[in-house]
Coordinates of C-alpha atoms in Angstrom, one line a residue:
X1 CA 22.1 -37.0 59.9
X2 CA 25.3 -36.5 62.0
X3 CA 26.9 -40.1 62.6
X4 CA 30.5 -41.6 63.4
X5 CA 33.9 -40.0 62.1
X6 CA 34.8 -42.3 59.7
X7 CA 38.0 -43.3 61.7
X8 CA 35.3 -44.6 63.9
X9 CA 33.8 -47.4 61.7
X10 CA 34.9 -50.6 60.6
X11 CA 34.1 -52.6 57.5
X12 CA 34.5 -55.8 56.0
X13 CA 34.7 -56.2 52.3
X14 CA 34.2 -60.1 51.7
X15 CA 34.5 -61.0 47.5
X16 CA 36.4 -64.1 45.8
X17 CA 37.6 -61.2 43.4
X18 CA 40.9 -59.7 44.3
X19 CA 40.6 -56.9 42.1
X20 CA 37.3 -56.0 43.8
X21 CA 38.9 -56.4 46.8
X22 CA 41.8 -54.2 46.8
X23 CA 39.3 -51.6 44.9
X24 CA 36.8 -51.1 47.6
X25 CA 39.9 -51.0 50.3
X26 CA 41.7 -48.4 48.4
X27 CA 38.6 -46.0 47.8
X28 CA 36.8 -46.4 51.0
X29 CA 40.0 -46.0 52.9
X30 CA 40.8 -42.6 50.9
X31 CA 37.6 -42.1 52.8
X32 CA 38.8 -42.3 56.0
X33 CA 37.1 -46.0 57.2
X34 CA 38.7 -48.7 58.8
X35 CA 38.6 -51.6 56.0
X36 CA 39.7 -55.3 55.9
X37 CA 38.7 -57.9 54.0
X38 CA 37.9 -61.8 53.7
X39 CA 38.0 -63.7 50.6
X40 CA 34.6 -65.8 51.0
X41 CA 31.8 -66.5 53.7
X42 CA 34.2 -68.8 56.2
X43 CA 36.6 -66.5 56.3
X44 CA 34.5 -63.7 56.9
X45 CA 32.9 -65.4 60.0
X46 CA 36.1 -66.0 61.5
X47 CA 37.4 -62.1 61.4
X48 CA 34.0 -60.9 62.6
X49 CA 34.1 -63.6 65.8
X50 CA 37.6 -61.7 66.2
X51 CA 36.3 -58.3 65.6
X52 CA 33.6 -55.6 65.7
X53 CA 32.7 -54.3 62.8
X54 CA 29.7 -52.0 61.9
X55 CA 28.9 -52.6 58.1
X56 CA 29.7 -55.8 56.0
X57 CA 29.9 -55.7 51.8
X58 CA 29.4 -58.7 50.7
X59 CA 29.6 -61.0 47.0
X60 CA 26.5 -63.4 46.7
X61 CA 28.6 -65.8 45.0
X62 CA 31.8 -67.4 46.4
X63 CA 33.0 -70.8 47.1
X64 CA 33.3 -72.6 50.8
X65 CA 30.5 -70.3 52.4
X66 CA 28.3 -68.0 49.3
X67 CA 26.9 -64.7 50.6
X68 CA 23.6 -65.7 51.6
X69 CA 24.9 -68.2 54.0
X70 CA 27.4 -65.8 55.3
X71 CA 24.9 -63.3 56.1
X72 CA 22.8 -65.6 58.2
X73 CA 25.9 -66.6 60.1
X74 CA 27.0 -62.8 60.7
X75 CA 23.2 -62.1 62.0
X76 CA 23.6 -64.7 64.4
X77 CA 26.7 -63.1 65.6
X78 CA 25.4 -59.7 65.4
X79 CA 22.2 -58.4 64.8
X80 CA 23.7 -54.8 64.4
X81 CA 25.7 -55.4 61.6
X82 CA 24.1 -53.9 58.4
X83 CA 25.2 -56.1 55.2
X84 CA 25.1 -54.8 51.9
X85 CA 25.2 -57.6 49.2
X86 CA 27.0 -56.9 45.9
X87 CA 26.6 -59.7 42.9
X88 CA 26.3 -59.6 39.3
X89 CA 23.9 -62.4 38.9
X90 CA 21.3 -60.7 40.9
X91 CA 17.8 -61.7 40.2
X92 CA 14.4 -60.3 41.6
X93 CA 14.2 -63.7 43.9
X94 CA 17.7 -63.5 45.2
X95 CA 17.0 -59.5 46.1
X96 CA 13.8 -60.7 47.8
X97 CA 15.7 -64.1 49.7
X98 CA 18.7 -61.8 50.8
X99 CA 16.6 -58.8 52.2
X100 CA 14.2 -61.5 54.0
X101 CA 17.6 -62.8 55.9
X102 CA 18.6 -59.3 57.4
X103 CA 20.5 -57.3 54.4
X104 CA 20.5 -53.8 54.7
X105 CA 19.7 -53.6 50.4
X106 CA 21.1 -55.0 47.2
X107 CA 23.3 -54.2 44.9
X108 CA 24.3 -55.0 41.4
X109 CA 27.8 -55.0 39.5
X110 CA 29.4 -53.3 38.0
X111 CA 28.6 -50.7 40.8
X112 CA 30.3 -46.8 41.0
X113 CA 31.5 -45.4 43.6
X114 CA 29.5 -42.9 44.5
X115 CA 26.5 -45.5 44.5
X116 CA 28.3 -47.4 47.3
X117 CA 28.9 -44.3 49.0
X118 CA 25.2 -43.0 48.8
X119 CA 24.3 -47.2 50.0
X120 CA 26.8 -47.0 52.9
X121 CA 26.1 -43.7 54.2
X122 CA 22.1 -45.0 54.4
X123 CA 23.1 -47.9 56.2
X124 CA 25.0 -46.6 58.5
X125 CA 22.3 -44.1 59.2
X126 CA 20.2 -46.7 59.8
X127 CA 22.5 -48.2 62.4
X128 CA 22.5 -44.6 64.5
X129 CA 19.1 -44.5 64.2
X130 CA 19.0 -48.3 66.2
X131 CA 20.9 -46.2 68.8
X132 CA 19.3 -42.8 68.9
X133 CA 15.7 -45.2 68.9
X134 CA 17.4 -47.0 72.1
X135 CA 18.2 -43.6 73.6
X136 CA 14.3 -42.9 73.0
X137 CA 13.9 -45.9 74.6
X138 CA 15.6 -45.3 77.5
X139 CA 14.6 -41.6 78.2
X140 CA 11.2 -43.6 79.0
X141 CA 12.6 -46.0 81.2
X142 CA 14.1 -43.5 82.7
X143 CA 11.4 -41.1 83.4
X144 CA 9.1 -44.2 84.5
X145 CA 10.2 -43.1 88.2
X146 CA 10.3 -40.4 90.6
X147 CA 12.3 -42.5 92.8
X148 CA 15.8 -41.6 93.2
X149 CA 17.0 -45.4 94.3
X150 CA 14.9 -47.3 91.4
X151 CA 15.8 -44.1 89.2
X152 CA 19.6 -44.9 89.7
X153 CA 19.1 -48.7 89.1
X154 CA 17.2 -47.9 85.9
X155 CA 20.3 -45.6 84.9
X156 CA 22.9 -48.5 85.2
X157 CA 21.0 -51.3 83.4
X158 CA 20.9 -48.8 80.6
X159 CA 24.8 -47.5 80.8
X160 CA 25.2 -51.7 80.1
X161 CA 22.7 -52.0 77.4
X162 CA 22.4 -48.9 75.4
X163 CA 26.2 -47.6 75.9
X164 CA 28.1 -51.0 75.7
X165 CA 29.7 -49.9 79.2
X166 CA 31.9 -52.7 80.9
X167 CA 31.9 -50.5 84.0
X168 CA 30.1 -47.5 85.3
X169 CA 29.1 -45.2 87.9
X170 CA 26.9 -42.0 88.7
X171 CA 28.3 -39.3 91.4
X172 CA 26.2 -37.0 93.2
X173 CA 27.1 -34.0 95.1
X174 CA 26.8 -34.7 98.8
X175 CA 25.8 -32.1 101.0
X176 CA 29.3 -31.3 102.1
X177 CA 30.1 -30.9 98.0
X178 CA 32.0 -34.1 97.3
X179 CA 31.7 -36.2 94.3
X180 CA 30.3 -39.7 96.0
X181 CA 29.3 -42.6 94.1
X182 CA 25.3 -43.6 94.3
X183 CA 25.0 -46.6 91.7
X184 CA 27.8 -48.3 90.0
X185 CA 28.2 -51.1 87.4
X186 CA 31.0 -53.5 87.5
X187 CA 32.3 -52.0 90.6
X188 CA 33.7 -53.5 94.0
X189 CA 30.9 -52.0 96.9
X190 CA 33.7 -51.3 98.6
X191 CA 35.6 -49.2 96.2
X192 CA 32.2 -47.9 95.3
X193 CA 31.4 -46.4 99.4
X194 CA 34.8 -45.4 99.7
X195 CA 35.1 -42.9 96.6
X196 CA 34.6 -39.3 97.8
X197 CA 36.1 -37.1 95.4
X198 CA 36.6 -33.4 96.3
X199 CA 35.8 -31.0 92.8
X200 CA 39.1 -31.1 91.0
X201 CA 40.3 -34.0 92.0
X202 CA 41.1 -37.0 89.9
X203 CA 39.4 -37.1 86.4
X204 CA 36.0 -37.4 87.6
X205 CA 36.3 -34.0 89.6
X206 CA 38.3 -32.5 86.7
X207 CA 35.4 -32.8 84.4
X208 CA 33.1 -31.8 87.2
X209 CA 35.3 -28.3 87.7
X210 CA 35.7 -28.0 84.0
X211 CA 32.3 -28.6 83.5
X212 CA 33.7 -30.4 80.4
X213 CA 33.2 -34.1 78.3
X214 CA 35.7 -36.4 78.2
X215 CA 36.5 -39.3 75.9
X216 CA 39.7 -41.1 76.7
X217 CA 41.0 -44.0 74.5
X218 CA 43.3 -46.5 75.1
X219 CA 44.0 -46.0 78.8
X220 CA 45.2 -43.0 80.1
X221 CA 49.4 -43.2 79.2
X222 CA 48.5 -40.3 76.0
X223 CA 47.1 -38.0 78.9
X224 CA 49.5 -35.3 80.1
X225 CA 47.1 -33.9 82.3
X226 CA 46.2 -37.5 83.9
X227 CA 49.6 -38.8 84.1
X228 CA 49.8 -38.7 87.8
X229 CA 46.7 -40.3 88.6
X230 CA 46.8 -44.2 89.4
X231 CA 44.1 -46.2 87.1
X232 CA 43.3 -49.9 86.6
X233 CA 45.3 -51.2 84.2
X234 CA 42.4 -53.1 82.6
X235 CA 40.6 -49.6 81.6
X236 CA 40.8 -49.2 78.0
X237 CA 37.9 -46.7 77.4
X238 CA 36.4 -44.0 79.2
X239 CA 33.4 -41.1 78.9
X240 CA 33.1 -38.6 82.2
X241 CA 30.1 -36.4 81.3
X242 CA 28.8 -33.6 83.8
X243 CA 25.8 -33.8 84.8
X244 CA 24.3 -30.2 84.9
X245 CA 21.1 -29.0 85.2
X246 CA 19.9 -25.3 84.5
X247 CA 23.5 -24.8 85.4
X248 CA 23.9 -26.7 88.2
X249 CA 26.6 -29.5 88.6
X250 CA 24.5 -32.3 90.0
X251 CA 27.6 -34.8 89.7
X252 CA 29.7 -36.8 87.2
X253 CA 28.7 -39.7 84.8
X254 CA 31.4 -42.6 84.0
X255 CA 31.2 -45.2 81.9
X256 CA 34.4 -47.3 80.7
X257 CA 35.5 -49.9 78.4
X258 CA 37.9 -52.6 79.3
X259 CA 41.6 -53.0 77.2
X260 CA 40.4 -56.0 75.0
X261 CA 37.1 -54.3 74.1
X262 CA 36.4 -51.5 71.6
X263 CA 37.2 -47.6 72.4
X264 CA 34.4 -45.5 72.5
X265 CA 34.1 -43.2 69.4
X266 CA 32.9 -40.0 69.0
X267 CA 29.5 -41.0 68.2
X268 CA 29.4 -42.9 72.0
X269 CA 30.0 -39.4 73.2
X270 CA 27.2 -37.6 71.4
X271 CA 25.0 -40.8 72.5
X272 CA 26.1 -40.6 75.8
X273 CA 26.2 -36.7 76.3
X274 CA 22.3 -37.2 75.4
X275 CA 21.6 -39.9 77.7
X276 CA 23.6 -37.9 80.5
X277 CA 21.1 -34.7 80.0
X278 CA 18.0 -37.5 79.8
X279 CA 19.7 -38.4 84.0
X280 CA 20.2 -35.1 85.0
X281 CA 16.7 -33.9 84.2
X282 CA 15.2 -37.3 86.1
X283 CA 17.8 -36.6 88.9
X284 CA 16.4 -33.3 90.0
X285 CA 13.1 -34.3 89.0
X286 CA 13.8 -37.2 91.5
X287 CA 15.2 -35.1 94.3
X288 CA 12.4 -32.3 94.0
X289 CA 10.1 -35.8 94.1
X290 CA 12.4 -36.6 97.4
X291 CA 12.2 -33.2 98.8
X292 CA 8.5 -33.1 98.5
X293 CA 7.9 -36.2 100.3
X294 CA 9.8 -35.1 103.0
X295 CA 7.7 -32.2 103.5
X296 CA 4.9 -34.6 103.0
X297 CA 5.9 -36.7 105.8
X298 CA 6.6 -33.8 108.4
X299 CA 3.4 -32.1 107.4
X300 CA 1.6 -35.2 108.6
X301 CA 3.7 -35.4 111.4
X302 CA 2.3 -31.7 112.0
X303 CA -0.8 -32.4 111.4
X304 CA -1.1 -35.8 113.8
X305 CA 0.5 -33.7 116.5
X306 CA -2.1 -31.0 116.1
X307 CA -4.9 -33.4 115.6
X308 CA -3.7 -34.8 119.5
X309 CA -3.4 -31.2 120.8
X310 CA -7.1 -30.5 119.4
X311 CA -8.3 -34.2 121.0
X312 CA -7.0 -33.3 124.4
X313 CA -8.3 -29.6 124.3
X314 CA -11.6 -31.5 123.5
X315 CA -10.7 -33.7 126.4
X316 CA -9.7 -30.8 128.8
X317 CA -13.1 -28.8 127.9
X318 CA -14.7 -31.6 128.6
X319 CA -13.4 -32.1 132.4
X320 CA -13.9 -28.1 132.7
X321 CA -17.6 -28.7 132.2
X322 CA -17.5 -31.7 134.4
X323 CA -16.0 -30.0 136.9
X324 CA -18.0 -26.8 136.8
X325 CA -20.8 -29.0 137.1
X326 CA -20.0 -31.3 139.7
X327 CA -18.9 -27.6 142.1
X328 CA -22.4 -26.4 140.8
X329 CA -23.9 -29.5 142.3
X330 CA -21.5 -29.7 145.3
X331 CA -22.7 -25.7 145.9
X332 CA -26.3 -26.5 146.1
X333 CA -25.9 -29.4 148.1
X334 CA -23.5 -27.4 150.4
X335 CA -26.0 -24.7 151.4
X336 CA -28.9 -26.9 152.5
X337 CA -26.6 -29.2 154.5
X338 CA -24.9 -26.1 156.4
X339 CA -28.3 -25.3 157.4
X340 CA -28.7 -28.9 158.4
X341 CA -25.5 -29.0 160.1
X342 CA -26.2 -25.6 161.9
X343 CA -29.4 -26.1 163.7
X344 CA -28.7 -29.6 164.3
X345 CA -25.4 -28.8 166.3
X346 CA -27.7 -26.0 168.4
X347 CA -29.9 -28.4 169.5
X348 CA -27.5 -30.8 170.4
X349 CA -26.0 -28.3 172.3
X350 CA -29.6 -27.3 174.0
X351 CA -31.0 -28.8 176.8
X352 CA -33.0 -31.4 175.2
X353 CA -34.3 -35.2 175.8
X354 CA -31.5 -37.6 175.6
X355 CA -33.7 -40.0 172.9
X356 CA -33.9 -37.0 170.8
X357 CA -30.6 -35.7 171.7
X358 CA -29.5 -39.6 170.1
X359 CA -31.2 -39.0 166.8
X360 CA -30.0 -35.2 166.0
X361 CA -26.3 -36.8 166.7
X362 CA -27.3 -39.0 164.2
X363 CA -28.4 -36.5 161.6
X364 CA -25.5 -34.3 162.1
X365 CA -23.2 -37.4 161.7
X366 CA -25.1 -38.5 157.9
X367 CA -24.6 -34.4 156.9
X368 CA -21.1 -34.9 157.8
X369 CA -20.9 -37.3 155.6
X370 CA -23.0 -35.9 152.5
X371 CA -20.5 -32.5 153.1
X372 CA -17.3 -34.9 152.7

């Protein structure tokens, strides 16, 4: 398994024996690790309350605070801390008592060196597997939704929890290709909706152009290429990532440390250039999702519209047929009633008895009315 640069890891080698000590500091910083050391269990607590460290070698037996007290107390502290004890009156019960309180393993003196090697290399193994497992984790979480805002929420609880970032944001290209940011950690809102970023510009955009990874350490002063661009004075870390998909820049991933935290290492990267390809894929996924409900929607826009056209063609065939059958009916009662109308205006005209004259005025009068 690939893990940290040794430069990258800190350990704490806590014995009462000086010689010991001075050994293990001298050998494993030939091998490139970050060492310091405490003389017992007290003093070991206070430099990892002061510090992050990612493996602890410990001595069972020591005054003030022994070993197995010590490792309870740096637990407490720090789950993540893998702790190798080291003793050379190790018994089968204090193997068993030590393992049961979180150690990593157990080991007995006099030790070589290439033991402790094989026994650190294991642990810290096991420590990037907590990591890649929490990457797992979150590739889950992450793909629990097709819905671009609860996707982008998801995406910043995790940039706090699985990345250690103090502050972060995801950019998206608009439509009119600027960098703008769509969720943020640690962020003002207002800094937040007024960063658009054309490609190129600031470091953001520079990674987007590049299409390249960046880890920066210890704020950006070292940075010839950044030197110009104003920055918070309390950034002390910082990973930009692209976000590309099938080779198309989606936007820009940033996640930062501040000054009186830890840098990100090497290994942060590779965890957080796999998280970034975990986003990118749930971003399309997510606007494909977005674009398809949008089609959805006008589709049944299209389809209520249509279904109104076809209920007023219904309607309008419907007064057709009542109107074809009301002139059918007006026809027929037309042609008797002209008759009607006909002879009785003759005989009124004719030289008839007044009484009867009367009544045919009468009749013509009611067809008159029937033909209205």
């Amino acid at each position: 398994m690939s893990h940290k640069d040794n430069k990258d890891i800190n350990i704490l080698v806590v014995d009462d024996e000086a010689g010991l000590r001075d050994l293990l500091s001298y050998e494993l910083g030939l091998q490139g690790f970050k060492v310091m050391t405490a003389t017992d269990g007290v003093d070991a607590i206070s430099k990892i309350k002061g510090q992050k460290f990612d493996l602890v070698i410990s001595d069972i037996k020591m005054p003030k605070m022994d070993g197995l007290a010590a490792l309870e107390e740096i637990k407490k502290i720090n789950p993540n801390i893998e702790v190798i004890m080291a003793t050379g009156f190790g018994t089968i019960e204090t193997a068993v008592t030590a393992m049961k309180r979180g150690a990593y393993d157990f080991i007995q003196k006099p030790f070589n060196l290439d033991e402790i090697y094989a026994l650190i290399d294991k642990a810290l193994e096991k420590n990037e597997l907590k990591t890649l497992i929490g990457l797992y984790e979150s590739s889950k979480a992450i793909f629990s939704t097709m819905k671009l805002d609860e996707l982008l929420q998801i995406v910043m609880d995790l940039l706090q929890k699985v990345l250690k970032a103090d502050e972060g944001s995801l950019m998206l290209l608009s439509k009119e290709n600027k960098l703008c940011v769509v969720a943020s950690l640690g962020l003002g809102k207002d800094i937040a909706e007024q960063t658009h970023l054309m490609i190129g510009e600031r470091i953001a955009g520079w990674a987007a152009e590049k299409r390249k990874e960046l880890l920066l350490i210890d704020g950006l002063a070292c940075y010839a290429e950044f030197s110009g661009i104003e920055h918070n004075p309390r950034l002390g870390s910082s990973i930009v990532i692209p976000l590309i998909h099938q080779n198309e820049l989606l936007g820009v991933m940033n996640l930062s440390r501040l000054v009186n935290h830890d840098n990100f290492t090497t290994f942060d990267l590779h965890s957080a250039s796999i998280f970034a390809s975990q986003v990118s894929q749930a971003v399309q996924n997510a606007k494909l999702y977005q674009s398809l409900e949008i089609k959805v929607d006008e589709l049944k826009v299209a389809y209520d519209m249509l279904d109104d056209t076809k209920n007023k063609l219904v309607e309008s065939e419907k007064l057709a047929s009542l109107g074809e059958l009301v002139a059918g009916v007006a026809h027929e009662i037309n042609n008797p009633l002209t008759s009607v109308l006909g002879y009785s205006d003759l005989l009124i005209q004719s030289d008839i008895k007044s009484e009867a004259k009367e009544q045919l005025v009468v009749v013509y009068n009611e067809a008159q009315r029937c033909r209205k």
